[in-house]
PDB file of C-alpha atoms in Angstrom:
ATOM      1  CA  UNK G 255      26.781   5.941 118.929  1.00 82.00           C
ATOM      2  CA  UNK G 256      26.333   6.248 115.184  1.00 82.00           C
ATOM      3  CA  UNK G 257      23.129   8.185 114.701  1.00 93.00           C
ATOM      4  CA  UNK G 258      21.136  11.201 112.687  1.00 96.00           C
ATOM      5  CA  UNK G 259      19.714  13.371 115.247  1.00 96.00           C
ATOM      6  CA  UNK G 260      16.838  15.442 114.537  1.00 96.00           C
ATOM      7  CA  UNK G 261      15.481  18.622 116.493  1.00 97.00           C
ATOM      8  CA  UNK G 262      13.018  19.175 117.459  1.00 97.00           C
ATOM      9  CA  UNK G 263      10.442  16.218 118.095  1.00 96.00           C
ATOM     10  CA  UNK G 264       7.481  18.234 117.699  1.00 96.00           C
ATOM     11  CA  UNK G 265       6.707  21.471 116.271  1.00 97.00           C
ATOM     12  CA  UNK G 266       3.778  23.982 116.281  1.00 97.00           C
ATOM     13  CA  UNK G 267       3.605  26.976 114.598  1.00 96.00           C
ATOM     14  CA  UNK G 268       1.478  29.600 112.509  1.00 96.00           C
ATOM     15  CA  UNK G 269       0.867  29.982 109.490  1.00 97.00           C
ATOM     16  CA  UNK G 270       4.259  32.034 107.674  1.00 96.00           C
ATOM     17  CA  UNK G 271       6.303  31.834 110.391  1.00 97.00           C
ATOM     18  CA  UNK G 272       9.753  31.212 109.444  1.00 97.00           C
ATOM     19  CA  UNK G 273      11.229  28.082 110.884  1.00 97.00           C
ATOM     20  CA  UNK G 274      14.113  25.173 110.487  1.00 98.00           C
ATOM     21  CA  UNK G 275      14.455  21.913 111.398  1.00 98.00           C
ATOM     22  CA  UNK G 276      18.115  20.600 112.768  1.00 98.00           C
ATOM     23  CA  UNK G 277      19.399  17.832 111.142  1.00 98.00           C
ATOM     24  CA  UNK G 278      22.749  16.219 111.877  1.00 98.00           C
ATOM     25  CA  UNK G 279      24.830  12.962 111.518  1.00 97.00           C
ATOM     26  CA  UNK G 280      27.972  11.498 113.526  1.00 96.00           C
ATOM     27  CA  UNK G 281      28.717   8.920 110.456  1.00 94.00           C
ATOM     28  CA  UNK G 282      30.777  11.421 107.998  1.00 94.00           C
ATOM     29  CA  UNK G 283      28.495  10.379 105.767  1.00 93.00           C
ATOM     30  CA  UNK G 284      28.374  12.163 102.200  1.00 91.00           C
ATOM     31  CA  UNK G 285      24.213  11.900 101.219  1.00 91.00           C
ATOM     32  CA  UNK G 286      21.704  13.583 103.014  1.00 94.00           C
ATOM     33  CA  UNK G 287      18.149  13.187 102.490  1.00 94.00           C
ATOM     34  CA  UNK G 288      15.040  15.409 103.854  1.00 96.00           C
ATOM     35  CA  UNK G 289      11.623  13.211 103.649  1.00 95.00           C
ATOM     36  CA  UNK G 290       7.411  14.027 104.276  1.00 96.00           C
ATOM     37  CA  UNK G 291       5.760  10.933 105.674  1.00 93.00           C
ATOM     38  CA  UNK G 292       2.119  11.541 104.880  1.00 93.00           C
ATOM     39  CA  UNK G 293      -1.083   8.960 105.367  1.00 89.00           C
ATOM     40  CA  UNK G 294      -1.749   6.860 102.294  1.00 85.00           C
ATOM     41  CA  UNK G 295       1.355   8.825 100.402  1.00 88.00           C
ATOM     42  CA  UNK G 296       3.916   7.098 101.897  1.00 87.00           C
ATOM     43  CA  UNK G 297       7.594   8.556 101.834  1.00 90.00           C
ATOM     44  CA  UNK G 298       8.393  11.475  99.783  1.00 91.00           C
ATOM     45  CA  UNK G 299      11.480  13.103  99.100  1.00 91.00           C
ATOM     46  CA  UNK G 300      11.925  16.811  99.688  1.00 95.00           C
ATOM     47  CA  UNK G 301      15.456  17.640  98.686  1.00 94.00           C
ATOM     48  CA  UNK G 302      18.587  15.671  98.981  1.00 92.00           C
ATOM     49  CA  UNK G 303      22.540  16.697  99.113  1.00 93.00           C
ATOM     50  CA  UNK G 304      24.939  14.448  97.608  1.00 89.00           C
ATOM     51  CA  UNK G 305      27.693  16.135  99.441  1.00 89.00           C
ATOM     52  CA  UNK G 306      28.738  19.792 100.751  1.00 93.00           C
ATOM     53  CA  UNK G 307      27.488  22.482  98.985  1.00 90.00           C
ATOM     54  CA  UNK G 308      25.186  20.194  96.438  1.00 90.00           C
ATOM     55  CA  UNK G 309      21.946  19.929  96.979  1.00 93.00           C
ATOM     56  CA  UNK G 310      19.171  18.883  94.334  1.00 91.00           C
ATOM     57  CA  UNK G 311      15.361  19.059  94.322  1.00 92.00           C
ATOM     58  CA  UNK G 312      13.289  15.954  95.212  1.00 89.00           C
ATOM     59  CA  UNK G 313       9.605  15.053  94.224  1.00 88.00           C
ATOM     60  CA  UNK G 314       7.735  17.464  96.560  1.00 94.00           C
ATOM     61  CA  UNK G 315      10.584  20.429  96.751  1.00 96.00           C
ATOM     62  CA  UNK G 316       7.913  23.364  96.716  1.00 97.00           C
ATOM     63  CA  UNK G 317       7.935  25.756  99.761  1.00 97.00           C
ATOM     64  CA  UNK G 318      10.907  24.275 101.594  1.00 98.00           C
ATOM     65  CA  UNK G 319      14.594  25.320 101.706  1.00 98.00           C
ATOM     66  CA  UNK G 320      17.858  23.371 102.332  1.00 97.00           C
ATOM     67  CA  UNK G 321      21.132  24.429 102.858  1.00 96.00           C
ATOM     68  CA  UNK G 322      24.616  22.079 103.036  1.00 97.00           C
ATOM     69  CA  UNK G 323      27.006  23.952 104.555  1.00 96.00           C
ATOM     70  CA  UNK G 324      29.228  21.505 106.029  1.00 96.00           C
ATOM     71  CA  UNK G 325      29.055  17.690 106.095  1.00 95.00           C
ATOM     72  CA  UNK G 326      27.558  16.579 109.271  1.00 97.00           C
ATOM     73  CA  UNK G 327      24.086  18.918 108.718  1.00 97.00           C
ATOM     74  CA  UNK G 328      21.610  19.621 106.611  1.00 98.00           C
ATOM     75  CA  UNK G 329      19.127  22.111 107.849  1.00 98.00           C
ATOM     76  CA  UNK G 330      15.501  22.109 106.442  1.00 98.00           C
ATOM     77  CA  UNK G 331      13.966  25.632 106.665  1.00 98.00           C
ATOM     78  CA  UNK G 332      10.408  26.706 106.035  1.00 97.00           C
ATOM     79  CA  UNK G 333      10.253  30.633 104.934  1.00 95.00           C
ATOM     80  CA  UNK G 334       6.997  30.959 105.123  1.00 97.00           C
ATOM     81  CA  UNK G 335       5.300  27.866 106.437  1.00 97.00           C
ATOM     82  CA  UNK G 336       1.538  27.129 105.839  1.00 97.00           C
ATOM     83  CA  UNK G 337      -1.256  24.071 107.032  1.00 97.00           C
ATOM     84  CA  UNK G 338      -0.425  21.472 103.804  1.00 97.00           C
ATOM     85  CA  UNK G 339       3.117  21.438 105.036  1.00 98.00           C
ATOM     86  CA  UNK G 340       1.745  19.833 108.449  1.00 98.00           C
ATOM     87  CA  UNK G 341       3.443  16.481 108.279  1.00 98.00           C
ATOM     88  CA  UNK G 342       5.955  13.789 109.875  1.00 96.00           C
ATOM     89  CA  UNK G 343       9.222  14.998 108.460  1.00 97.00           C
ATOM     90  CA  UNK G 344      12.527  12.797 108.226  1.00 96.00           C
ATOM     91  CA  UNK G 345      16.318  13.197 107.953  1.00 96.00           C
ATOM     92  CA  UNK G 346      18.568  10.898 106.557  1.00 94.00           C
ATOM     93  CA  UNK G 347      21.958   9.682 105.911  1.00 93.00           C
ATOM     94  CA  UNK G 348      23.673   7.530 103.978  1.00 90.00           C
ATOM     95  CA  UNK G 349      27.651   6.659 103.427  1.00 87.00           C
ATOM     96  CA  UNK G 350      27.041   7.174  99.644  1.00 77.00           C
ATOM     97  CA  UNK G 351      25.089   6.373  97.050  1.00 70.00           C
ATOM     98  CA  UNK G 352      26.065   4.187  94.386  1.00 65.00           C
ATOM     99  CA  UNK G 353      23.031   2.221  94.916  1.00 64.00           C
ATOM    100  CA  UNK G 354      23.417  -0.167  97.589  1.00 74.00           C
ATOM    101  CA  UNK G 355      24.120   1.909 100.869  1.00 81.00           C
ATOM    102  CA  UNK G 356      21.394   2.225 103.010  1.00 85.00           C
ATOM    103  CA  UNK G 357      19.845   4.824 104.700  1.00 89.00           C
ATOM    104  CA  UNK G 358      20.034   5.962 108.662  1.00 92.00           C
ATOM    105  CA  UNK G 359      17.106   7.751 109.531  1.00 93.00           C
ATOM    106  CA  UNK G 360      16.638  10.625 112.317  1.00 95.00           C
ATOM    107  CA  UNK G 361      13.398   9.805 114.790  1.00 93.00           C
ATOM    108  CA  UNK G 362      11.312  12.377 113.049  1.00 95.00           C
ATOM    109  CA  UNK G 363       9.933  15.530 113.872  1.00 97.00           C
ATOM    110  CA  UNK G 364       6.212  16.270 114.229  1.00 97.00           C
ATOM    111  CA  UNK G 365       5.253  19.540 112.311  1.00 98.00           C
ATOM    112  CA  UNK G 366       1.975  21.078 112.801  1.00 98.00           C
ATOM    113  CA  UNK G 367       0.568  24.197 111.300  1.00 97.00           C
ATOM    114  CA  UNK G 368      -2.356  26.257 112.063  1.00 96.00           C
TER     115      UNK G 368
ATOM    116  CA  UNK F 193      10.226   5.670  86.153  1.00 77.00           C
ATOM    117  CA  UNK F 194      10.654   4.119  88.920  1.00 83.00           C
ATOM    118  CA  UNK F 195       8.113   2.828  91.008  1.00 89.00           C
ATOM    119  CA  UNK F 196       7.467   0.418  94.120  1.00 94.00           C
ATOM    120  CA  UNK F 197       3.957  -1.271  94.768  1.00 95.00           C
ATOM    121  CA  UNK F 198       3.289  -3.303  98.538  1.00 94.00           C
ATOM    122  CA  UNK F 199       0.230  -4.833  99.623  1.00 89.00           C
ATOM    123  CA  UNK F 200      -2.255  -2.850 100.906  1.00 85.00           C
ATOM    124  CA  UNK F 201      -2.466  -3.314 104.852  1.00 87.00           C
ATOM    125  CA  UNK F 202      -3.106  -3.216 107.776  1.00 95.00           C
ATOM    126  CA  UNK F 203      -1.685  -7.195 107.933  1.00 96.00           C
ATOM    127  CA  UNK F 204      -3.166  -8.991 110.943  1.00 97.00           C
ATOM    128  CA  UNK F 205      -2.019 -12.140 112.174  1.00 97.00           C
ATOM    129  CA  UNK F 206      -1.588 -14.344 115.442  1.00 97.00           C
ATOM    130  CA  UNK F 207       1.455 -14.570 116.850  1.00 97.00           C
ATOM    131  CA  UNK F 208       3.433 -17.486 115.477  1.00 97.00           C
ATOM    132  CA  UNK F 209       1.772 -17.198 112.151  1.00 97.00           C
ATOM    133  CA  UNK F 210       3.732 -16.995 108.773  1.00 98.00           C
ATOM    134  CA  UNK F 211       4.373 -13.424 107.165  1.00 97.00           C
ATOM    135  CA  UNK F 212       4.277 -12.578 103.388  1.00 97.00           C
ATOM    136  CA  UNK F 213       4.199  -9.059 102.393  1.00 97.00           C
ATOM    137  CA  UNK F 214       3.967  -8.374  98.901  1.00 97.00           C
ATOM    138  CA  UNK F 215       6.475  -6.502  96.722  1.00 97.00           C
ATOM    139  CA  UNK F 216       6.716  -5.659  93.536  1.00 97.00           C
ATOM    140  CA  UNK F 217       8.856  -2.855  91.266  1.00 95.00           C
ATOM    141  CA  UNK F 218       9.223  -1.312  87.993  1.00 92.00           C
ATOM    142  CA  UNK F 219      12.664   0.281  87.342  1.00 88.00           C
ATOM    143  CA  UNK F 220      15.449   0.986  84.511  1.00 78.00           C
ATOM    144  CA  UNK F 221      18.297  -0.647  84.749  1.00 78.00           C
ATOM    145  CA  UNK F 222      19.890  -3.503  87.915  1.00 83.00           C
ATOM    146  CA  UNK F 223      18.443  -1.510  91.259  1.00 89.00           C
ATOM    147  CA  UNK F 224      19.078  -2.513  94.745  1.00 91.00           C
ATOM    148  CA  UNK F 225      16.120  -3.892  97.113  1.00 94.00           C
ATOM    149  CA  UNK F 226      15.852  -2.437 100.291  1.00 95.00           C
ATOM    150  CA  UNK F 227      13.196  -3.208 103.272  1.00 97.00           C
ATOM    151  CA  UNK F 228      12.776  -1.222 105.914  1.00 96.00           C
ATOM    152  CA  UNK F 229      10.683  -1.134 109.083  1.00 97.00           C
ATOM    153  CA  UNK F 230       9.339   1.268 111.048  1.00 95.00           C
ATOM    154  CA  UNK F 231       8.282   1.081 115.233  1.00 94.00           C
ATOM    155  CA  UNK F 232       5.970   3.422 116.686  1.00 89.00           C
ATOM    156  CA  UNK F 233       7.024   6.638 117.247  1.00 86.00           C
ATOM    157  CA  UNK F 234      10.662   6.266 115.232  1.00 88.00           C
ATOM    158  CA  UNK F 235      12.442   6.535 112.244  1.00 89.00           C
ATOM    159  CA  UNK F 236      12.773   4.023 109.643  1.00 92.00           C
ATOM    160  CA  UNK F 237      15.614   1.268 109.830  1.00 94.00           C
ATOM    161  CA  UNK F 238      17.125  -0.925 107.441  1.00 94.00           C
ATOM    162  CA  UNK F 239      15.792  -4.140 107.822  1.00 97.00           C
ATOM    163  CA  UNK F 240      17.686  -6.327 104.748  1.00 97.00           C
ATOM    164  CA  UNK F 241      18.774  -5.747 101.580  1.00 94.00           C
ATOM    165  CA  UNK F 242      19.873  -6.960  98.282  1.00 95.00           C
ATOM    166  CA  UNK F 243      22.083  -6.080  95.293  1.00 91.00           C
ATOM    167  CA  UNK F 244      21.781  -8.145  92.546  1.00 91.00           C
ATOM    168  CA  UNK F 245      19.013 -10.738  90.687  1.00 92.00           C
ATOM    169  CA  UNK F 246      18.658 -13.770  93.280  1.00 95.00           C
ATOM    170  CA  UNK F 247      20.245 -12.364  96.108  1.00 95.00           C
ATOM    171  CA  UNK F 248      18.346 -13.459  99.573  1.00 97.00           C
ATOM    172  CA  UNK F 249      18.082 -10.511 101.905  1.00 96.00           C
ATOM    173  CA  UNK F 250      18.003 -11.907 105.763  1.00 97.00           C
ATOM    174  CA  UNK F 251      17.828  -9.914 108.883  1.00 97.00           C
ATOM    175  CA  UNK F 252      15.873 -11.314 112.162  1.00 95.00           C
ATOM    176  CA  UNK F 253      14.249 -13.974 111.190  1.00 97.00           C
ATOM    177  CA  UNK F 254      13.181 -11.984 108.069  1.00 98.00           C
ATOM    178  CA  UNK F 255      13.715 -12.811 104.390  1.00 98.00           C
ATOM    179  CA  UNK F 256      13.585 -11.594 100.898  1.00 98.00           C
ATOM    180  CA  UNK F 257      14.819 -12.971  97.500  1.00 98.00           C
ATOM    181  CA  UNK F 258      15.455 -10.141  94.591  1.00 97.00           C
ATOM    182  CA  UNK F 259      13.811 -11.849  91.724  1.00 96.00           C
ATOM    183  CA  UNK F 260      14.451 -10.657  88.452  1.00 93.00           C
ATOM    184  CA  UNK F 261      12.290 -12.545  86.557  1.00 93.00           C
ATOM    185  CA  UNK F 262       8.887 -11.418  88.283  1.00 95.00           C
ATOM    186  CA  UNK F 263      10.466  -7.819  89.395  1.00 95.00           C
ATOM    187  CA  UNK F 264       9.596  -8.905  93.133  1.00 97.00           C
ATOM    188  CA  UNK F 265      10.901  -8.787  96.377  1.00 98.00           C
ATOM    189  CA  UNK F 266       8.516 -10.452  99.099  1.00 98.00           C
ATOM    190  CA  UNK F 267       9.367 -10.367 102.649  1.00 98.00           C
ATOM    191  CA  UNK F 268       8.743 -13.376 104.682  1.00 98.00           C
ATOM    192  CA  UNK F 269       8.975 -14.465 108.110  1.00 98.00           C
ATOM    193  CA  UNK F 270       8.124 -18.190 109.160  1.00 97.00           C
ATOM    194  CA  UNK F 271       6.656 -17.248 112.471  1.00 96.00           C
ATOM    195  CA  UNK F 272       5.541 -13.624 113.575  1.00 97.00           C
ATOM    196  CA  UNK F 273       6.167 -12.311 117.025  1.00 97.00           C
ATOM    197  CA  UNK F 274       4.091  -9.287 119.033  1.00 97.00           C
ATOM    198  CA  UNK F 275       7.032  -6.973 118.383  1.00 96.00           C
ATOM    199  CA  UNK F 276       7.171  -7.351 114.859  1.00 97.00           C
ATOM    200  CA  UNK F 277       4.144  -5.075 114.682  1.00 97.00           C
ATOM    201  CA  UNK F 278       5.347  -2.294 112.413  1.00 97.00           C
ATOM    202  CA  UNK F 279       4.928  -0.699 109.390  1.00 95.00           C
ATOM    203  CA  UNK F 280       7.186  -2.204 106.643  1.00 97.00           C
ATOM    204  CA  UNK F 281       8.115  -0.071 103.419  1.00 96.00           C
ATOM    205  CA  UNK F 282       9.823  -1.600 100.246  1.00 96.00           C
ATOM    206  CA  UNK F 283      11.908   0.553  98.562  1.00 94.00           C
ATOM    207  CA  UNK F 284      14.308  -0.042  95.598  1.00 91.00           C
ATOM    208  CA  UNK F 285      17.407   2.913  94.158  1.00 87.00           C
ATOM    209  CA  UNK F 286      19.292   2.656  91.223  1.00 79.00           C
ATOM    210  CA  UNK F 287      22.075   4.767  90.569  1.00 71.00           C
ATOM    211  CA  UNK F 288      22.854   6.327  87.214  1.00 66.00           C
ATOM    212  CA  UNK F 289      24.537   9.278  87.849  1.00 64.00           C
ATOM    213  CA  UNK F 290      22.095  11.000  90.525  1.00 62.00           C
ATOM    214  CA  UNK F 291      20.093   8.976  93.175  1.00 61.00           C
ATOM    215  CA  UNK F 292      16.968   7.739  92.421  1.00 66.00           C
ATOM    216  CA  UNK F 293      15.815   6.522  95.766  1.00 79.00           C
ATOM    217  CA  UNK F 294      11.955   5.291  95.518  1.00 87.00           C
ATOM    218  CA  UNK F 295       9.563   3.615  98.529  1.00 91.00           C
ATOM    219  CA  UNK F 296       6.585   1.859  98.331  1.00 93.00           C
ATOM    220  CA  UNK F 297       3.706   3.078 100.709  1.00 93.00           C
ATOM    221  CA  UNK F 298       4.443   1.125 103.383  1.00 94.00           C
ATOM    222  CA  UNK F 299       2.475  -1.909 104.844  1.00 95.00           C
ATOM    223  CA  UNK F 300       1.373  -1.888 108.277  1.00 95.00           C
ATOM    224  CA  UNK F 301       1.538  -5.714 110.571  1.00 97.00           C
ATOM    225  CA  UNK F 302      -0.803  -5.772 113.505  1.00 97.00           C
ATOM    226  CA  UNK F 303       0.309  -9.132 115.777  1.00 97.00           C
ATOM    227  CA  UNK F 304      -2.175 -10.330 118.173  1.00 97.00           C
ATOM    228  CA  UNK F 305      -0.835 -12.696 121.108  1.00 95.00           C
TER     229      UNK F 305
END
């Protein structure tokens, strides 16, 4: 089954403790996409990776980490993690993007921090 | 830049009602029109899209015309069912080069039986 599989489901953790969120596709897809779901804010981009090894900044890129190292995942790390990063966080995928391919999302993790 | 505005919710109808959620855009450029929906608990999925200026988007019962002229892209659905509760987020991209992938804020649909 064609999917983007996040792990894990729900997080909680303490304030600067180093952590990463598993993200990975079955599609061979080429764009991957890390999002914050917040009340009243909507969807916001974190960082994005066109393909292997290129990655770019998104709207709200500050305190977060990405790495591309091969095509099927795209880690999101948190060096030093602190409580305005506690959020509803979002992979996805997408076969490319030339403007009409849509996205596949993950299921979402839950991140809290105290 | 960019930039994607939906009607405030929460939406609350009867089942069997009609649906209209407002969407409207600003962008550079031709972009593509996306909705997507999202259950409880899950990520979002692509509900319908289109591509060009008076394209009609369909997908479950659900519609949306791209239209140009008033930079809008309205979902509507003749007659709402219980598991259509969701929240629904517009979203347009337009690619010049680099993505430029932008959502609205999402609207959430409450249906009552």
């Amino acid at each position: 089954e064609a999917q983007v599989t996040q792990n894990p489901r729900y997080l909680i953790t303490v304030t600067g403790k180093k952590l990463t969120v598993t993200c990975s596709q079955n599609m061979n897809h080429e764009y991957m996409s890390w999002y914050r779901q917040d009340p009243g804010l909507g969807l916001r981009q974190i960082y994005y990776s066109m393909n292997v090894e290129v990655t770019d900044k998104g709207d709200v890129p500050e305190g977060y980490k990405v790495s591309r190292k091969e095509k099927r995942n795209f880690p999101l790390i948190l060096e030093s993690p602190s409580p305005n990063q506690t959020s509803l966080y979002f992979c996805a995928s997408s076969l490319e993007w030339q403007g009409s391919s849509p996205l596949h999302f993950g299921n979402g993790t839950r991140l809290t921090v105290t | 830049g960019n930039s994607v505005t939906q009607m405030e919710g929460p939406v609350t109808l009867s089942e069997e009602a009609f649906l209209t959620i407002n969407c409207t855009y600003t962008a550079t450029g031709y972009p593509s029109l996306f909705w997507y929906v999202q259950y409880p608990g899950e990520g979002l999925q692509l509900l319908l899209k289109a591509t060009k200026a008076d394209d009609k988007g369909s997908n479950k019962g659900f519609e949306a015309t791209y239209r140009k002229e008033t930079t809008s892209f309205h979902l509507e659905k003749g007659s709402v069912q219980v598991s259509d509760s969701a929240v629904y987020f517009c979203a347009l991209n337009y690619y010049s080069g680099y993505s430029t992938l932008t959502f609205g804020k999402g609207t959430m649909l409450l249906v009552s039986p």
